[in-house]
mmCIF file of C-alpha atoms and ligand atoms in Angstrom:
data_model
loop_
_atom_site.group_PDB
_atom_site.id
_atom_site.type_symbol
_atom_site.label_atom_id
_atom_site.label_comp_id
_atom_site.label_asym_id
_atom_site.label_seq_id
_atom_site.Cartn_x
_atom_site.Cartn_y
_atom_site.Cartn_z
ATOM 1 C CA MET R 297 -6.304 14.267 25.898
ATOM 2 C CA GLU R 298 -7.939 13.336 22.644
ATOM 3 C CA LYS R 299 -6.350 10.462 20.777
ATOM 4 C CA ILE R 300 -6.598 10.839 17.040
ATOM 5 C CA TYR R 301 -5.180 8.329 14.598
ATOM 6 C CA ILE R 302 -4.471 9.700 11.109
ATOM 7 C CA ASP R 303 -1.879 7.157 10.016
ATOM 8 C CA HIS R 304 -3.952 4.478 8.279
ATOM 9 C CA ASN R 305 -1.414 3.938 5.493
ATOM 10 C CA ALA R 306 0.935 2.555 8.159
ATOM 11 C CA THR R 307 -1.698 0.234 9.578
ATOM 12 C CA THR R 308 -5.395 0.219 10.370
ATOM 13 C CA PRO R 309 -7.209 -0.857 13.523
ATOM 14 C CA LEU R 310 -8.616 -4.373 13.428
ATOM 15 C CA ASP R 311 -12.334 -4.035 12.787
ATOM 16 C CA HIS R 312 -14.289 -5.582 15.660
ATOM 17 C CA GLU R 313 -16.573 -7.418 13.242
ATOM 18 C CA VAL R 314 -13.430 -8.928 11.707
ATOM 19 C CA LEU R 315 -12.161 -9.950 15.129
ATOM 20 C CA ASP R 316 -15.502 -11.585 15.977
ATOM 21 C CA GLU R 317 -15.279 -13.651 12.833
ATOM 22 C CA MET R 318 -11.709 -14.733 13.701
ATOM 23 C CA LEU R 319 -12.165 -15.740 17.334
ATOM 24 C CA PRO R 320 -13.822 -19.168 16.818
ATOM 25 C CA PHE R 321 -10.777 -20.269 14.805
ATOM 26 C CA LEU R 322 -8.414 -19.311 17.599
ATOM 27 C CA ARG R 323 -10.517 -20.878 20.350
ATOM 28 C CA ASP R 324 -12.554 -23.862 19.214
ATOM 29 C CA ASP R 325 -12.079 -24.597 15.531
ATOM 30 C CA TRP R 326 -8.312 -25.027 15.675
ATOM 31 C CA GLY R 327 -7.909 -27.993 13.267
ATOM 32 C CA ASN R 328 -5.380 -28.179 10.484
ATOM 33 C CA PRO R 329 -7.270 -27.475 7.250
ATOM 34 C CA SER R 330 -5.130 -30.021 5.405
ATOM 35 C CA SER R 331 -6.220 -32.929 7.637
ATOM 36 C CA VAL R 332 -8.803 -35.407 6.379
ATOM 37 C CA HIS R 333 -10.845 -35.749 9.591
ATOM 38 C CA TRP R 334 -13.613 -33.802 11.317
ATOM 39 C CA ALA R 335 -11.260 -31.257 12.883
ATOM 40 C CA ALA R 336 -10.290 -29.983 9.439
ATOM 41 C CA ARG R 337 -13.790 -29.337 8.161
ATOM 42 C CA GLY R 338 -14.548 -26.051 9.894
ATOM 43 C CA PRO R 339 -11.189 -24.421 9.161
ATOM 44 C CA LYS R 340 -11.179 -25.680 5.582
ATOM 45 C CA ALA R 341 -14.659 -24.339 4.857
ATOM 46 C CA ALA R 342 -13.760 -21.023 6.474
ATOM 47 C CA MET R 343 -10.629 -20.714 4.343
ATOM 48 C CA ASP R 344 -12.714 -21.377 1.236
ATOM 49 C CA THR R 345 -15.090 -18.597 2.214
ATOM 50 C CA ALA R 346 -12.173 -16.264 2.916
ATOM 51 C CA ARG R 347 -10.693 -16.995 -0.488
ATOM 52 C CA GLU R 348 -14.034 -16.312 -2.172
ATOM 53 C CA ARG R 349 -14.333 -12.997 -0.364
ATOM 54 C CA VAL R 350 -10.853 -11.860 -1.411
ATOM 55 C CA ALA R 351 -11.636 -12.953 -4.974
ATOM 56 C CA ALA R 352 -14.924 -11.028 -4.917
ATOM 57 C CA LEU R 353 -13.148 -7.809 -3.957
ATOM 58 C CA LEU R 354 -10.721 -8.169 -6.897
ATOM 59 C CA ASN R 355 -13.234 -9.795 -9.268
ATOM 60 C CA CYS R 356 -11.037 -12.830 -9.909
ATOM 61 C CA ALA R 357 -11.467 -16.581 -9.467
ATOM 62 C CA PRO R 358 -10.836 -17.967 -5.964
ATOM 63 C CA LEU R 359 -8.145 -20.240 -7.433
ATOM 64 C CA GLU R 360 -6.219 -17.148 -8.491
ATOM 65 C CA VAL R 361 -5.788 -16.069 -4.848
ATOM 66 C CA VAL R 362 -2.636 -17.246 -3.055
ATOM 67 C CA PHE R 363 -2.635 -16.433 0.647
ATOM 68 C CA THR R 364 0.563 -14.936 2.078
ATOM 69 C CA ALA R 365 1.684 -13.746 5.484
ATOM 70 C CA THR R 366 2.284 -10.110 4.509
ATOM 71 C CA GLY R 367 2.220 -7.635 1.682
ATOM 72 C CA THR R 368 5.991 -7.809 1.767
ATOM 73 C CA GLU R 369 5.824 -11.545 1.131
ATOM 74 C CA GLY R 370 3.431 -11.053 -1.777
ATOM 75 C CA ASP R 371 5.821 -8.580 -3.391
ATOM 76 C CA ASN R 372 8.806 -10.888 -2.848
ATOM 77 C CA HIS R 373 6.881 -13.869 -4.168
ATOM 78 C CA ALA R 374 5.763 -12.047 -7.295
ATOM 79 C CA ILE R 375 9.112 -10.509 -8.182
ATOM 80 C CA LYS R 376 11.482 -13.330 -7.228
ATOM 81 C CA GLY R 377 8.966 -15.893 -8.451
ATOM 82 C CA VAL R 378 8.854 -14.400 -11.956
ATOM 83 C CA ALA R 379 12.590 -13.712 -12.005
ATOM 84 C CA LEU R 380 13.361 -17.356 -11.266
ATOM 85 C CA ALA R 381 10.658 -18.751 -13.541
ATOM 86 C CA LYS R 382 11.800 -16.640 -16.483
ATOM 87 C CA LYS R 383 15.534 -16.392 -15.958
ATOM 88 C CA ASN R 384 16.231 -18.372 -19.101
ATOM 89 C CA LYS R 385 14.148 -15.955 -21.129
ATOM 90 C CA GLY R 386 15.697 -12.742 -19.867
ATOM 91 C CA ASN R 387 17.123 -10.929 -16.870
ATOM 92 C CA HIS R 388 15.629 -7.442 -17.081
ATOM 93 C CA ILE R 389 13.052 -5.979 -14.691
ATOM 94 C CA ILE R 390 11.379 -2.569 -14.802
ATOM 95 C CA THR R 391 10.097 -0.843 -11.676
ATOM 96 C CA THR R 392 9.969 2.723 -10.328
ATOM 97 C CA VAL R 393 12.023 4.797 -7.911
ATOM 98 C CA VAL R 394 9.005 5.405 -5.662
ATOM 99 C CA GLU R 395 8.106 1.813 -4.808
ATOM 100 C CA HIS R 396 7.710 0.526 -1.272
ATOM 101 C CA PRO R 397 10.905 -0.996 0.196
ATOM 102 C CA ALA R 398 9.298 -4.444 -0.227
ATOM 103 C CA VAL R 399 9.674 -3.992 -3.984
ATOM 104 C CA LEU R 400 12.760 -1.760 -4.100
ATOM 105 C CA ASN R 401 14.889 -3.956 -1.880
ATOM 106 C CA THR R 402 13.747 -7.135 -3.616
ATOM 107 C CA CYS R 403 14.870 -5.609 -6.909
ATOM 108 C CA LYS R 404 18.171 -4.489 -5.391
ATOM 109 C CA TYR R 405 18.733 -8.023 -4.141
ATOM 110 C CA LEU R 406 18.067 -9.407 -7.612
ATOM 111 C CA GLU R 407 20.589 -6.954 -9.085
ATOM 112 C CA LYS R 408 23.216 -8.602 -6.902
ATOM 113 C CA GLU R 409 22.089 -11.956 -8.292
ATOM 114 C CA GLY R 410 22.720 -10.911 -11.885
ATOM 115 C CA PHE R 411 19.416 -9.290 -12.890
ATOM 116 C CA ALA R 412 19.308 -5.825 -14.466
ATOM 117 C CA VAL R 413 16.734 -3.387 -13.109
ATOM 118 C CA THR R 414 15.480 -0.125 -14.594
ATOM 119 C CA TYR R 415 14.008 2.295 -12.032
ATOM 120 C CA LEU R 416 11.585 4.675 -13.755
ATOM 121 C CA LYS R 417 11.579 8.261 -12.500
ATOM 122 C CA VAL R 418 8.602 10.408 -11.597
ATOM 123 C CA ASP R 419 7.890 14.086 -12.238
ATOM 124 C CA ALA R 420 7.330 16.803 -9.645
ATOM 125 C CA MET R 421 3.750 15.619 -9.168
ATOM 126 C CA GLY R 422 4.842 12.026 -8.654
ATOM 127 C CA ARG R 423 3.644 10.896 -12.104
ATOM 128 C CA LEU R 424 5.252 8.396 -14.443
ATOM 129 C CA ASP R 425 6.125 9.080 -18.060
ATOM 130 C CA LEU R 426 4.752 6.128 -20.019
ATOM 131 C CA ASP R 427 7.050 6.911 -22.956
ATOM 132 C CA GLU R 428 9.950 6.363 -20.594
ATOM 133 C CA LEU R 429 8.406 2.989 -19.721
ATOM 134 C CA ARG R 430 8.029 2.067 -23.407
ATOM 135 C CA ALA R 431 11.631 3.088 -24.079
ATOM 136 C CA ALA R 432 12.909 1.027 -21.144
ATOM 137 C CA ILE R 433 11.510 -2.238 -22.494
ATOM 138 C CA ARG R 434 14.153 -4.573 -23.938
ATOM 139 C CA PRO R 435 13.898 -7.974 -25.585
ATOM 140 C CA GLU R 436 15.101 -9.494 -22.301
ATOM 141 C CA THR R 437 12.529 -7.698 -20.113
ATOM 142 C CA ILE R 438 10.639 -10.347 -18.136
ATOM 143 C CA LEU R 439 8.768 -8.316 -15.523
ATOM 144 C CA ILE R 440 7.274 -4.895 -14.922
ATOM 145 C CA SER R 441 6.500 -4.181 -11.249
ATOM 146 C CA ILE R 442 4.772 -0.860 -10.626
ATOM 147 C CA MET R 443 2.728 0.063 -7.581
ATOM 148 C CA TYR R 444 -0.974 0.861 -7.843
ATOM 149 C CA ALA R 445 -0.950 3.771 -5.411
ATOM 150 C CA ASN R 446 1.909 5.320 -3.514
ATOM 151 C CA ASN R 447 1.917 4.830 0.239
ATOM 152 C CA GLU R 448 3.433 8.254 0.967
ATOM 153 C CA THR R 449 1.584 10.563 -1.409
ATOM 154 C CA GLY R 450 -1.419 8.458 -2.418
ATOM 155 C CA VAL R 451 -0.665 9.120 -6.108
ATOM 156 C CA ILE R 452 -2.354 6.500 -8.305
ATOM 157 C CA PHE R 453 -0.494 5.234 -11.362
ATOM 158 C CA PRO R 454 -2.275 4.472 -14.669
ATOM 159 C CA ILE R 455 -2.291 0.716 -14.097
ATOM 160 C CA ASP R 456 -4.661 0.035 -17.006
ATOM 161 C CA GLU R 457 -2.370 1.745 -19.530
ATOM 162 C CA ILE R 458 0.746 0.141 -18.076
ATOM 163 C CA GLY R 459 -1.009 -3.211 -18.333
ATOM 164 C CA GLU R 460 -1.775 -2.548 -22.005
ATOM 165 C CA ILE R 461 1.887 -1.856 -22.693
ATOM 166 C CA ALA R 462 3.038 -4.946 -20.811
ATOM 167 C CA ARG R 463 0.440 -7.206 -22.421
ATOM 168 C CA GLU R 464 1.324 -5.947 -25.904
ATOM 169 C CA LYS R 465 4.955 -6.916 -25.328
ATOM 170 C CA GLY R 466 4.160 -10.178 -23.566
ATOM 171 C CA ILE R 467 5.773 -9.052 -20.324
ATOM 172 C CA VAL R 468 4.448 -10.169 -16.934
ATOM 173 C CA PHE R 469 3.015 -7.231 -14.984
ATOM 174 C CA HIS R 470 2.934 -7.108 -11.185
ATOM 175 C CA THR R 471 1.392 -4.329 -9.145
ATOM 176 C CA ASP R 472 1.837 -3.701 -5.432
ATOM 177 C CA ALA R 473 -1.744 -2.698 -4.679
ATOM 178 C CA VAL R 474 -1.402 -2.793 -0.896
ATOM 179 C CA GLN R 475 -2.537 0.836 -0.532
ATOM 180 C CA ALA R 476 -5.237 0.656 -3.171
ATOM 181 C CA VAL R 477 -7.121 -2.540 -2.344
ATOM 182 C CA GLY R 478 -10.163 -1.774 -0.245
ATOM 183 C CA LYS R 479 -9.881 1.981 -0.843
ATOM 184 C CA ILE R 480 -10.746 2.199 -4.532
ATOM 185 C CA PRO R 481 -12.510 -0.245 -6.863
ATOM 186 C CA ILE R 482 -10.152 -2.756 -8.500
ATOM 187 C CA ASP R 483 -11.295 -5.221 -11.143
ATOM 188 C CA VAL R 484 -8.614 -7.586 -12.401
ATOM 189 C CA LYS R 485 -11.026 -8.920 -15.042
ATOM 190 C CA THR R 486 -10.611 -5.695 -16.993
ATOM 191 C CA LEU R 487 -7.218 -4.644 -15.655
ATOM 192 C CA LYS R 488 -4.330 -6.235 -17.511
ATOM 193 C CA VAL R 489 -2.333 -7.136 -14.418
ATOM 194 C CA ASP R 490 -0.929 -10.635 -13.961
ATOM 195 C CA LEU R 491 0.063 -10.372 -10.313
ATOM 196 C CA LEU R 492 -1.325 -8.111 -7.594
ATOM 197 C CA THR R 493 -0.294 -7.830 -3.947
ATOM 198 C CA LEU R 494 -2.572 -6.935 -1.049
ATOM 199 C CA SER R 495 -2.149 -6.893 2.730
ATOM 200 C CA GLY R 496 -4.694 -7.524 5.484
ATOM 201 C CA HIS R 497 -3.614 -4.943 8.027
ATOM 202 C CA LYS R 498 -3.985 -2.042 5.594
ATOM 203 C CA LEU R 499 -7.725 -2.719 5.224
ATOM 204 C CA TYR R 500 -8.875 -3.268 8.823
ATOM 205 C CA GLY R 501 -7.846 -6.924 8.812
ATOM 206 C CA PRO R 502 -5.220 -8.584 11.025
ATOM 207 C CA LYS R 503 -1.470 -8.125 10.682
ATOM 208 C CA GLY R 504 0.437 -11.046 9.272
ATOM 209 C CA THR R 505 -2.065 -11.726 6.488
ATOM 210 C CA GLY R 506 -2.084 -10.969 2.798
ATOM 211 C CA ALA R 507 -2.723 -12.350 -0.627
ATOM 212 C CA LEU R 508 -1.198 -12.423 -4.055
ATOM 213 C CA PHE R 509 -3.481 -12.514 -7.072
ATOM 214 C CA VAL R 510 -1.849 -14.798 -9.641
ATOM 215 C CA ARG R 511 -3.640 -14.772 -12.963
ATOM 216 C CA ARG R 512 -4.389 -18.249 -14.260
ATOM 217 C CA GLY R 513 -1.504 -19.439 -16.432
ATOM 218 C CA VAL R 514 1.164 -17.174 -14.904
ATOM 219 C CA ARG R 515 4.045 -19.294 -13.708
ATOM 220 C CA LEU R 516 5.828 -18.452 -10.477
ATOM 221 C CA VAL R 517 8.559 -20.262 -8.593
ATOM 222 C CA PRO R 518 7.376 -20.581 -4.959
ATOM 223 C CA LEU R 519 9.097 -18.554 -2.298
ATOM 224 C CA MET R 520 8.195 -21.036 0.407
ATOM 225 C CA HIS R 521 8.870 -24.672 -0.406
ATOM 226 C CA GLY R 522 7.088 -27.182 1.789
ATOM 227 C CA GLY R 523 3.741 -28.924 1.911
ATOM 228 C CA HIS R 524 0.977 -28.840 -0.673
ATOM 229 C CA GLN R 525 -0.835 -25.845 0.792
ATOM 230 C CA GLU R 526 -2.099 -23.180 -1.598
ATOM 231 C CA ARG R 527 -1.924 -25.763 -4.412
ATOM 232 C CA ASN R 528 1.842 -26.100 -4.055
ATOM 233 C CA ARG R 529 2.298 -22.359 -4.421
ATOM 234 C CA ARG R 530 3.088 -21.683 -0.746
ATOM 235 C CA GLY R 531 4.054 -24.357 1.742
ATOM 236 C CA GLY R 532 3.219 -24.029 5.433
ATOM 237 C CA THR R 533 0.156 -24.587 7.599
ATOM 238 C CA GLU R 534 -2.171 -21.677 7.076
ATOM 239 C CA ASN R 535 -2.897 -18.877 9.535
ATOM 240 C CA VAL R 536 -6.564 -19.865 9.503
ATOM 241 C CA ALA R 537 -7.942 -17.274 11.919
ATOM 242 C CA GLY R 538 -5.913 -14.512 10.280
ATOM 243 C CA LEU R 539 -7.030 -15.437 6.795
ATOM 244 C CA VAL R 540 -10.651 -15.653 7.937
ATOM 245 C CA GLY R 541 -10.138 -12.089 9.170
ATOM 246 C CA LEU R 542 -8.606 -11.054 5.860
ATOM 247 C CA GLY R 543 -11.623 -12.443 4.037
ATOM 248 C CA LYS R 544 -14.080 -10.642 6.311
ATOM 249 C CA ALA R 545 -12.116 -7.389 5.932
ATOM 250 C CA CYS R 546 -12.279 -7.718 2.138
ATOM 251 C CA GLU R 547 -16.010 -8.350 2.258
ATOM 252 C CA MET R 548 -16.572 -5.293 4.434
ATOM 253 C CA ALA R 549 -14.378 -3.112 2.222
ATOM 254 C CA ASN R 550 -16.355 -4.251 -0.795
ATOM 255 C CA GLU R 551 -19.687 -3.431 0.817
ATOM 256 C CA SER R 552 -18.831 0.028 2.080
ATOM 257 C CA MET R 553 -16.307 1.249 -0.487
ATOM 258 C CA GLU R 554 -18.403 4.017 -2.014
ATOM 259 C CA GLU R 555 -19.424 5.364 1.362
ATOM 260 C CA ASN R 556 -15.833 5.229 2.680
ATOM 261 C CA VAL R 557 -14.420 7.001 -0.382
ATOM 262 C CA LYS R 558 -16.877 9.839 0.068
ATOM 263 C CA HIS R 559 -16.256 10.084 3.786
ATOM 264 C CA MET R 560 -12.452 9.962 3.629
ATOM 265 C CA SER R 561 -12.011 12.318 0.691
ATOM 266 C CA GLY R 562 -14.290 14.760 2.483
ATOM 267 C CA LEU R 563 -12.065 14.647 5.550
ATOM 268 C CA ARG R 564 -8.926 14.965 3.457
ATOM 269 C CA ASP R 565 -10.235 18.031 1.622
ATOM 270 C CA ARG R 566 -11.407 19.563 4.876
ATOM 271 C CA LEU R 567 -7.951 19.155 6.401
ATOM 272 C CA GLU R 568 -6.111 20.497 3.358
ATOM 273 C CA LYS R 569 -8.392 23.524 3.083
ATOM 274 C CA GLY R 570 -8.221 24.196 6.795
ATOM 275 C CA ILE R 571 -4.439 24.005 6.923
ATOM 276 C CA ALA R 572 -3.982 26.068 3.780
ATOM 277 C CA ALA R 573 -6.244 28.766 5.228
ATOM 278 C CA LYS R 574 -4.398 28.964 8.522
ATOM 279 C CA ILE R 575 -0.771 28.178 7.740
ATOM 280 C CA PRO R 576 1.272 30.016 5.094
ATOM 281 C CA ASP R 577 4.134 28.467 3.108
ATOM 282 C CA ILE R 578 2.835 24.945 2.719
ATOM 283 C CA LYS R 579 2.746 22.656 -0.290
ATOM 284 C CA ILE R 580 0.451 19.727 -0.993
ATOM 285 C CA ASN R 581 2.564 16.998 -2.547
ATOM 286 C CA GLY R 582 1.502 14.716 -5.375
ATOM 287 C CA ASP R 583 -0.931 14.686 -8.280
ATOM 288 C CA VAL R 584 -4.109 15.807 -6.544
ATOM 289 C CA GLU R 585 -6.250 14.699 -9.505
ATOM 290 C CA HIS R 586 -5.069 11.096 -9.272
ATOM 291 C CA ARG R 587 -4.648 9.996 -5.703
ATOM 292 C CA LEU R 588 -6.186 7.876 -3.017
ATOM 293 C CA PRO R 589 -9.189 9.358 -1.236
ATOM 294 C CA ASN R 590 -7.525 9.003 2.166
ATOM 295 C CA THR R 591 -4.033 10.432 1.779
ATOM 296 C CA ALA R 592 -2.719 13.976 2.199
ATOM 297 C CA ASN R 593 1.007 14.681 2.052
ATOM 298 C CA ILE R 594 1.880 18.229 3.036
ATOM 299 C CA SER R 595 5.240 20.000 3.258
ATOM 300 C CA PHE R 596 5.652 22.828 5.730
ATOM 301 C CA GLU R 597 8.435 25.168 4.735
ATOM 302 C CA TYR R 598 11.055 25.898 7.427
ATOM 303 C CA VAL R 599 9.731 23.141 9.647
ATOM 304 C CA GLU R 600 11.290 19.824 10.522
ATOM 305 C CA GLY R 601 8.740 17.086 9.841
ATOM 306 C CA GLU R 602 9.919 14.869 12.690
ATOM 307 C CA SER R 603 9.612 17.728 15.202
ATOM 308 C CA LEU R 604 6.194 18.573 13.845
ATOM 309 C CA LEU R 605 5.142 14.959 14.370
ATOM 310 C CA LEU R 606 6.390 15.088 17.954
ATOM 311 C CA GLY R 607 4.404 18.275 18.473
ATOM 312 C CA LEU R 608 1.308 16.621 17.036
ATOM 313 C CA ASP R 609 1.893 13.507 19.123
ATOM 314 C CA MET R 610 1.948 15.648 22.272
ATOM 315 C CA MET R 611 -1.494 16.859 21.263
ATOM 316 C CA GLY R 612 -2.658 13.260 20.774
ATOM 317 C CA VAL R 613 -2.464 13.241 16.990
ATOM 318 C CA ALA R 614 -0.772 10.265 15.290
ATOM 319 C CA ALA R 615 0.452 11.069 11.775
ATOM 320 C CA SER R 616 3.687 10.219 10.042
ATOM 321 C CA SER R 617 6.461 11.484 7.852
ATOM 322 C CA GLY R 618 7.056 9.383 4.807
ATOM 323 C CA SER R 619 6.371 5.742 5.521
ATOM 324 C CA ALA R 620 6.494 3.825 8.773
ATOM 325 C CA CYS R 621 9.317 1.784 7.303
ATOM 326 C CA THR R 622 11.613 4.720 6.615
ATOM 327 C CA SER R 623 10.746 7.169 9.385
ATOM 328 C CA GLY R 624 13.175 7.034 12.237
ATOM 329 C CA SER R 625 15.992 6.717 9.741
ATOM 330 C CA LEU R 626 16.196 10.541 9.450
ATOM 331 C CA GLU R 627 16.740 10.120 5.738
ATOM 332 C CA PRO R 628 14.362 12.316 3.773
ATOM 333 C CA SER R 629 11.664 10.409 1.920
ATOM 334 C CA HIS R 630 12.938 8.748 -1.254
ATOM 335 C CA VAL R 631 9.516 9.368 -2.780
ATOM 336 C CA LEU R 632 9.533 13.118 -2.201
ATOM 337 C CA LEU R 633 13.176 13.457 -3.264
ATOM 338 C CA ALA R 634 12.270 11.614 -6.475
ATOM 339 C CA MET R 635 9.615 14.301 -7.011
ATOM 340 C CA SER R 636 12.441 16.870 -6.948
ATOM 341 C CA LEU R 637 11.450 18.375 -3.620
ATOM 342 C CA SER R 638 14.400 19.972 -1.855
ATOM 343 C CA HIS R 639 15.856 18.136 1.130
ATOM 344 C CA GLU R 640 14.286 20.799 3.358
ATOM 345 C CA MET R 641 10.795 20.389 1.905
ATOM 346 C CA SER R 642 11.114 16.603 1.969
ATOM 347 C CA HIS R 643 12.155 16.760 5.605
ATOM 348 C CA GLY R 644 9.294 19.130 6.352
ATOM 349 C CA SER R 645 6.568 16.834 5.115
ATOM 350 C CA VAL R 646 3.812 15.122 7.034
ATOM 351 C CA ARG R 647 1.549 12.376 5.773
ATOM 352 C CA PHE R 648 -2.013 12.303 7.036
ATOM 353 C CA SER R 649 -3.829 9.128 6.067
ATOM 354 C CA PHE R 650 -7.474 8.933 7.035
ATOM 355 C CA GLY R 651 -9.622 5.973 7.955
ATOM 356 C CA LYS R 652 -13.294 5.172 7.812
ATOM 357 C CA ASP R 653 -13.780 5.969 11.502
ATOM 358 C CA ASN R 654 -12.191 9.414 11.545
ATOM 359 C CA THR R 655 -14.603 12.297 12.147
ATOM 360 C CA GLU R 656 -14.920 15.921 11.067
ATOM 361 C CA ALA R 657 -14.495 16.949 14.707
ATOM 362 C CA GLU R 658 -11.090 15.235 14.707
ATOM 363 C CA ILE R 659 -10.046 17.109 11.592
ATOM 364 C CA ASP R 660 -11.173 20.408 13.110
ATOM 365 C CA TYR R 661 -9.131 19.637 16.209
ATOM 366 C CA ILE R 662 -6.016 19.129 14.057
ATOM 367 C CA ILE R 663 -6.674 22.343 12.143
ATOM 368 C CA GLU R 664 -6.883 24.118 15.484
ATOM 369 C CA VAL R 665 -3.770 22.692 17.145
ATOM 370 C CA MET R 666 -1.405 22.746 14.167
ATOM 371 C CA PRO R 667 -0.908 26.455 13.475
ATOM 372 C CA PRO R 668 0.610 27.286 16.891
ATOM 373 C CA ILE R 669 2.940 24.265 16.645
ATOM 374 C CA VAL R 670 4.145 25.297 13.191
ATOM 375 C CA GLU R 671 4.480 28.936 14.241
ATOM 376 C CA ARG R 672 6.562 27.996 17.280
ATOM 377 C CA MET R 673 8.898 25.907 15.159
ATOM 378 C CA ARG R 674 9.270 28.551 12.523
ATOM 379 C CA SER R 675 9.981 31.204 15.145
ATOM 380 C CA MET R 676 12.986 29.128 16.208
ATOM 381 C CA SER R 677 14.231 28.674 12.646
ATOM 382 C CA PRO R 678 16.988 31.081 11.614
ATOM 383 C CA LEU R 679 16.142 30.315 7.973
ATOM 384 C CA TYR R 680 12.541 31.413 8.418
ATOM 385 C CA ALA R 681 13.566 34.608 10.203
ATOM 386 C CA GLY R 682 15.935 35.345 7.319
ATOM 387 C CA ALA R 683 13.338 34.692 4.664
ATOM 388 C CA LYS R 684 10.639 36.866 6.178
HETATM 389 C C1 PLP K 875 2.435 -1.647 3.868
HETATM 390 C C2 PLP K 875 2.878 -1.822 2.485
HETATM 391 C C3 PLP K 875 3.539 -2.982 2.082
HETATM 392 C C4 PLP K 875 3.930 -4.066 3.063
HETATM 393 O O1 PLP K 875 2.839 -4.771 3.578
HETATM 394 P P1 PLP K 875 3.070 -5.593 4.952
HETATM 395 O O2 PLP K 875 1.855 -6.436 5.068
HETATM 396 O O3 PLP K 875 3.199 -4.579 6.032
HETATM 397 O O4 PLP K 875 4.311 -6.390 4.771
HETATM 398 C C5 PLP K 875 3.888 -3.108 0.762
HETATM 399 N N1 PLP K 875 3.605 -2.150 -0.139
HETATM 400 C C6 PLP K 875 2.963 -1.024 0.203
HETATM 401 C C7 PLP K 875 2.660 -0.003 -0.847
HETATM 402 C C8 PLP K 875 2.585 -0.807 1.516
HETATM 403 O O5 PLP K 875 1.965 0.319 1.854
#
């Protein structure tokens, strides 16, 4: 059976070139980069290179890169770090209802600790209303945290305009860019973001690695107190091999971005066209004009998304419903519900997220195997029989 992986927003395979770059630091060059002797030199130099490569992808200074263990940690560090640093100035945070759980649950935690949080809504296409953002700002607003691109729909938010608004009001602006970094060009020199989260395993790097861009001058309380690593911003001996991998992954993403965008958006369009031509009663979710090149979120009316995924899995196709973090919970996607999709349509959605190594032949295989699966499910649905 063919094995086809179309779930790259959940995680990506580790690029073999990345692995090759990591191996020496697991096997031979195992020193602690903070030591002052010979064993530190290799790891320390490699960490410097990794930091430069991450900085090059974002167009920031290497000193503005703080390594983390995960995207989740970066989000926690940014949000809690600003909340604690600015708690004497104000207690209000603005975010959106469609954030990743790493942001949503951090904000919910802070609400219990006495902070007030405004969750901005989205429209049926998953877009924000910037007037609603402007109206939400209060004198005590200390942080705006809004994701760059949504992990479920791929919808890209107008980060430049949001940054303008935040900068004008002197409010710190954090963006969870885990799904955007490596997929689309990001330049923090021109973008008015103060904090930006990325994660290694979403861009063909190793799991357990990430980084937080912290613009020079932005004050954060550390999440991890300990040694002097990361210039006192994150204690703990570094995951040297992992971070070397993160750096290599960033370099590779930088070099092949244009080519990957073209390739992945071509596959996405091919799949959407193919499915639309062969399967009636479907809906493509999200603002198709402003979304990641690699993400397609499709609702199939009168079909249960989880069953559809099982059907696809039996044919060797790995896709997902909603996000990896919420599937299995049987709750419909909070992102799709926020876009006013009915419970049925939210439940009937599948996310296909493409990677640089997917092929047209794989897409054609999916277009071929899906219609009979959907038809079979619909034929068992009393609702569908009633509607037709
Ligand atoms: C995956 C993801 C995260 C979490 O990153 P981890 O490295 O898995 O902790 C955060 N935000 C978004 C948008 C994501 O897609």
